[in-house]
Structures are given as C-alpha cells and as structure tokens.
Amino acid sequence: DVKVTQSSRYLVKRTGEKVFLECVQDMDHENMFWYRQDPGLGLRLIYFSYDVKMKEKGDIPEGYSVSREKKERFSLILESASTNQTSMYLCASCYSTGAVEAFFGQGTRLTVV
Amino acid sequence: KNEVEQSPQNLTAQEGEFITINCSYSVGISALHWLQQHPGGGIVSLFMLSSGKKKHGRLIATINIQEKHSSLHITASHPRDSAVYICAVMYNNNDMRFGAGTRLTVKP
C-alpha cells in the first residue's frame, strides 16, 4: 500500500517558534503538496513540489516555506508561527504523468498559542 | 483562477435515501478525485476518474468531461456514510485543487 506519512498528528507550538511539518511518501511520487484546511474555506494549497528542489507557490504561501531535498520527503516550514496558522495541515502526493491517483497523509492539527 | 465548485454545502438525508453530490470545474483537468473525510481529519480517496463512470459498492461516480462536471451518488444511504465528501481536480500542470466539501449527515 502507498503510504503518505505526516510526522505528527497533533502539535502545539508557541507564537514565534519555527515549526517543521514533515511528510514522507514511499511510492517514488514526483508530486507532493501541502494544504491547510479551515472551517468554511476547505482545503487550500500552500505549496507544491513536482521534483526534488523544485517548488511552486499555491494560493496561500505567505508565512510558509518548503523544502524538498529528497524525493520522498516534503517539509513545510513555518518560519515564525502565528496564531492565524492554527489549522489542519494535509500532505498529498502522486505521480506526475497521466491520470493519476493522489494519496493523502492523515493530517497534522497544529495549534499555535 | 481555477475554481472547483461543489454542491450542496450541507446535506441531511434519512437512512436509505439516494444521495447526489455535484462538482463543477472551470478548465480542463487530467483527473478528478472524490474524497471522504471522517471526523478526526483523515482523508480517503474513494474514486479517481478521468472519464465515464466508476462504481464501488453503494457508491457511484460519474464525470462529463465536456460539461466539466462530476457527480458522486450514494445508494441506500446509511448513517456510517456521514462524512465530508470532497471533490479534487488534478490540472495538467500537476496542480491539484479542492472543492469546499459537502457535509453529509444520514439520520437513522
């Protein structure tokens, strides 16, 4: 089975902390995505990556950065966490060619206090 | 800007009813997913479609590429079907976007 694993299910961080959310997939997928999910707003794309060291901004990249040093790992970084970044964060991955099925992590619920 | 519109936003049904959830998108796509999210946040992919129709148990998904529209149907609905159903589209540039979701509640 394809697995997309997010490093934490629940996180509580303080305002101003640097936060790392990790996502690892084991199927050699080229594409990886980070989304946040908020009530009434649905899932919004923060960043996606289509290859190692490649990244594209999504709809809401402000306050976030990403790192893709290895194909299997896509990290989301909150440089200085703020309370408005309290959210559910979801990682997804898929192959890059053809009609492909996407796979999702279990989500990380981040609370910034 | 690419948009994915989903309807209805909320849906309450009685057990046994036939349910339809709709998804429309604005530009060409390479694939469309129907996803299910239960309380607790975990997302499961129900279907991936690029054309036609797929069936899995009581779930049926259809897509009309020309009309840029997809539907998810649930036959003989059951309270355990209660969840948020999300439409996600994969664009040709590898971007993937989501509808806002439909919260389904099936009452016994």
Short mmCIF file of C-alpha atoms in Angstrom, two decimals:
data_model
loop_
_atom_site.label_atom_id
_atom_site.label_comp_id
_atom_site.label_asym_id
_atom_site.label_seq_id
_atom_site.Cartn_x
_atom_site.Cartn_y
_atom_site.Cartn_z
CA ASP A 1 0.00 0.00 0.00
CA VAL A 2 1.08 3.51 -0.75
CA LYS A 3 1.75 5.42 2.39
CA VAL A 4 1.92 9.12 2.97
CA THR A 5 3.04 9.74 6.49
CA GLN A 6 2.96 13.03 8.33
CA SER A 7 5.32 13.28 11.25
CA SER A 8 2.80 14.39 13.86
CA ARG A 9 -0.94 14.06 14.31
CA TYR A 10 -1.18 16.90 16.83
CA LEU A 11 1.21 19.76 17.57
CA VAL A 12 1.07 22.70 19.95
CA LYS A 13 3.58 25.47 19.39
CA ARG A 14 4.15 28.94 20.75
CA THR A 15 3.90 32.14 18.76
CA GLY A 16 7.21 32.96 17.13
CA GLU A 17 8.53 29.41 17.12
CA LYS A 18 9.92 27.89 13.95
CA VAL A 19 7.81 24.86 13.11
CA PHE A 20 8.60 21.96 10.80
CA LEU A 21 5.89 19.70 9.42
CA GLU A 22 7.25 16.64 7.69
CA CYS A 23 5.66 14.48 5.03
CA VAL A 24 7.15 11.26 3.68
CA GLN A 25 5.82 9.06 0.89
CA ASP A 26 7.10 5.64 -0.08
CA MET A 27 5.97 5.31 -3.71
CA ASP A 28 8.55 7.41 -5.54
CA HIS A 29 5.93 10.06 -6.38
CA GLU A 30 7.18 13.13 -8.19
CA ASN A 31 4.46 15.47 -6.95
CA MET A 32 3.91 16.43 -3.35
CA PHE A 33 1.53 19.00 -1.90
CA TRP A 34 0.87 20.86 1.32
CA TYR A 35 -2.63 22.14 2.11
CA ARG A 36 -4.30 23.70 5.06
CA GLN A 37 -7.92 23.09 5.90
CA ASP A 38 -10.06 25.61 7.76
CA PRO A 39 -13.79 25.58 8.50
CA GLY A 40 -15.74 27.21 5.72
CA LEU A 41 -12.68 27.58 3.50
CA GLY A 42 -11.97 23.97 2.58
CA LEU A 43 -8.54 22.79 1.55
CA ARG A 44 -6.24 25.49 0.24
CA LEU A 45 -2.94 24.87 -1.46
CA ILE A 46 0.10 26.31 0.28
CA TYR A 47 2.91 24.91 -1.86
CA PHE A 48 3.53 22.02 -4.18
CA SER A 49 6.65 20.38 -5.50
CA TYR A 50 7.00 18.47 -8.76
CA ASP A 51 10.56 17.29 -8.26
CA VAL A 52 13.47 17.40 -5.87
CA LYS A 53 14.43 21.00 -5.07
CA MET A 54 11.51 22.27 -7.19
CA LYS A 55 8.60 24.13 -5.65
CA GLU A 56 5.66 26.23 -6.70
CA LYS A 57 3.60 28.61 -4.61
CA GLY A 58 -0.02 27.78 -4.13
CA ASP A 59 -2.81 30.12 -3.13
CA ILE A 60 -1.62 30.97 0.39
CA PRO A 61 2.17 30.71 0.63
CA GLU A 62 2.64 33.72 2.91
CA GLY A 63 4.26 32.80 6.21
CA TYR A 64 5.36 29.40 4.91
CA SER A 65 8.33 27.91 3.14
CA VAL A 66 9.05 24.38 1.94
CA SER A 67 11.97 22.08 1.40
CA ARG A 68 12.32 19.08 -0.91
CA GLU A 69 15.87 17.80 -0.63
CA LYS A 70 14.90 14.17 -1.24
CA LYS A 71 12.15 12.84 -3.45
CA GLU A 72 10.32 11.08 -0.64
CA ARG A 73 10.22 13.97 1.80
CA PHE A 74 8.44 17.33 1.59
CA SER A 75 8.74 19.64 4.56
CA LEU A 76 6.54 22.60 5.38
CA ILE A 77 8.19 25.28 7.47
CA LEU A 78 6.52 27.99 9.48
CA GLU A 79 9.32 30.48 9.92
CA SER A 80 7.69 32.27 12.85
CA ALA A 81 4.44 30.64 13.88
CA SER A 82 1.44 32.87 14.43
CA THR A 83 -1.99 32.15 15.88
CA ASN A 84 -3.62 32.51 12.45
CA GLN A 85 -1.64 29.49 11.34
CA THR A 86 -3.60 27.30 13.71
CA SER A 87 -5.14 24.80 11.32
CA MET A 88 -5.26 21.26 9.99
CA TYR A 89 -2.38 20.64 7.58
CA LEU A 90 -2.61 17.90 4.96
CA CYS A 91 0.06 16.48 2.75
CA ALA A 92 -0.64 14.66 -0.52
CA SER A 93 1.44 13.01 -3.21
CA CYS A 94 1.01 11.48 -6.66
CA TYR A 95 2.85 10.59 -9.85
CA SER A 96 3.26 13.37 -12.38
CA THR A 97 2.09 11.85 -15.64
CA GLY A 98 -1.30 10.73 -16.89
CA ALA A 99 -4.49 10.47 -14.88
CA VAL A 100 -3.05 9.75 -11.51
CA GLU A 101 -4.47 8.91 -8.14
CA ALA A 102 -3.48 11.12 -5.25
CA PHE A 103 -2.75 9.81 -1.77
CA PHE A 104 -3.13 11.72 1.45
CA GLY A 105 -1.49 11.85 4.83
CA GLN A 106 -3.53 11.62 7.99
CA GLY A 107 -3.26 15.33 8.73
CA THR A 108 -1.50 17.38 11.38
CA ARG A 109 -3.61 19.54 13.62
CA LEU A 110 -1.40 22.46 14.60
CA THR A 111 -2.34 24.82 17.40
CA VAL A 112 -0.28 27.98 17.86
CA VAL A 113 -0.72 29.57 21.25
CA LYS B 1 -8.04 31.46 -11.37
CA ASN B 2 -9.08 27.83 -11.48
CA GLU B 3 -12.12 27.07 -9.36
CA VAL B 4 -13.79 23.92 -8.15
CA GLU B 5 -17.39 24.35 -7.11
CA GLN B 6 -19.18 21.76 -5.07
CA SER B 7 -22.83 21.50 -4.07
CA PRO B 8 -24.63 21.25 -1.80
CA GLN B 9 -22.53 22.53 1.07
CA ASN B 10 -24.57 20.59 3.62
CA LEU B 11 -26.90 17.67 3.09
CA THR B 12 -29.09 15.81 5.56
CA ALA B 13 -30.77 12.60 4.49
CA GLN B 14 -32.78 9.79 6.00
CA GLU B 15 -31.29 6.33 6.01
CA GLY B 16 -32.00 4.59 2.72
CA GLU B 17 -32.24 7.73 0.59
CA PHE B 18 -30.37 8.18 -2.68
CA ILE B 19 -27.83 10.97 -2.42
CA THR B 20 -26.14 13.07 -5.09
CA ILE B 21 -23.25 15.47 -4.62
CA ASN B 22 -22.08 17.62 -7.52
CA CYS B 23 -18.75 19.09 -8.56
CA SER B 24 -18.02 21.56 -11.37
CA TYR B 25 -14.70 22.89 -12.51
CA SER B 26 -13.72 25.63 -14.88
CA VAL B 27 -10.82 24.40 -17.01
CA GLY B 28 -9.55 21.14 -18.43
CA ILE B 29 -8.25 18.56 -16.00
CA SER B 30 -6.30 15.33 -16.17
CA ALA B 31 -8.19 13.62 -13.34
CA LEU B 32 -10.82 14.15 -10.68
CA HIS B 33 -10.94 12.58 -7.22
CA TRP B 34 -13.79 12.07 -4.85
CA LEU B 35 -12.55 12.02 -1.27
CA GLN B 36 -14.16 11.16 2.04
CA GLN B 37 -13.15 12.78 5.30
CA HIS B 38 -14.45 11.49 8.61
CA PRO B 39 -14.29 13.40 11.89
CA GLY B 40 -10.65 13.36 13.01
CA GLY B 41 -9.43 14.58 9.65
CA GLY B 42 -8.19 11.52 7.79
CA ILE B 43 -8.90 11.66 4.07
CA VAL B 44 -9.62 8.59 1.99
CA SER B 45 -9.71 8.56 -1.77
CA LEU B 46 -12.97 6.98 -2.95
CA PHE B 47 -12.57 7.33 -6.69
CA MET B 48 -10.23 8.69 -9.28
CA LEU B 49 -11.88 9.46 -12.62
CA SER B 50 -10.68 10.72 -15.95
CA SER B 51 -13.77 9.71 -17.93
CA GLY B 52 -17.04 7.82 -17.69
CA LYS B 53 -18.29 6.15 -14.56
CA LYS B 54 -17.00 4.07 -11.68
CA LYS B 55 -18.87 2.02 -9.09
CA HIS B 56 -17.73 0.66 -5.75
CA GLY B 57 -20.39 -0.93 -3.60
CA ARG B 58 -23.10 1.66 -2.97
CA LEU B 59 -21.00 4.49 -4.36
CA ILE B 60 -21.11 5.62 -7.98
CA ALA B 61 -19.06 8.43 -9.50
CA THR B 62 -19.56 9.91 -12.94
CA ILE B 63 -17.75 12.55 -14.91
CA ASN B 64 -18.71 14.51 -18.02
CA ILE B 65 -15.52 15.97 -19.45
CA GLN B 66 -17.29 18.18 -21.99
CA GLU B 67 -19.53 19.74 -19.36
CA LYS B 68 -16.73 19.86 -16.75
CA HIS B 69 -18.95 18.23 -14.18
CA SER B 70 -18.85 15.22 -11.91
CA SER B 71 -21.33 13.64 -9.53
CA LEU B 72 -20.98 11.30 -6.59
CA HIS B 73 -24.02 9.15 -5.83
CA ILE B 74 -24.68 7.07 -2.74
CA THR B 75 -27.43 4.50 -2.97
CA ALA B 76 -29.29 3.18 0.09
CA SER B 77 -27.52 5.66 2.34
CA HIS B 78 -26.55 4.63 5.85
CA PRO B 79 -25.55 6.64 8.95
CA ARG B 80 -21.98 5.41 8.56
CA ASP B 81 -21.86 7.34 5.26
CA SER B 82 -21.97 10.55 7.31
CA ALA B 83 -18.78 12.42 6.48
CA VAL B 84 -17.46 15.30 4.45
CA TYR B 85 -17.13 14.50 0.76
CA ILE B 86 -14.61 16.50 -1.21
CA CYS B 87 -14.05 16.84 -4.91
CA ALA B 88 -10.45 17.36 -6.01
CA VAL B 89 -9.23 18.07 -9.52
CA MET B 90 -5.79 17.49 -10.97
CA TYR B 91 -4.83 20.00 -13.62
CA ASN B 92 -2.47 19.28 -16.49
CA ASN B 93 0.27 21.37 -14.87
CA ASN B 94 0.31 18.97 -11.87
CA ASP B 95 -1.60 21.39 -9.68
CA MET B 96 -4.40 19.88 -7.53
CA ARG B 97 -7.30 21.90 -6.11
CA PHE B 98 -10.28 21.07 -3.99
CA GLY B 99 -13.93 21.90 -3.67
CA ALA B 100 -15.14 23.26 -0.34
CA GLY B 101 -16.67 19.92 0.60
CA THR B 102 -20.17 18.62 1.28
CA ARG B 103 -21.04 17.70 4.83
CA LEU B 104 -23.40 14.74 4.67
CA THR B 105 -25.44 13.61 7.65
CA VAL B 106 -27.51 10.47 7.31
CA LYS B 107 -30.08 10.01 10.05
CA PRO B 108 -31.33 6.59 11.13
#
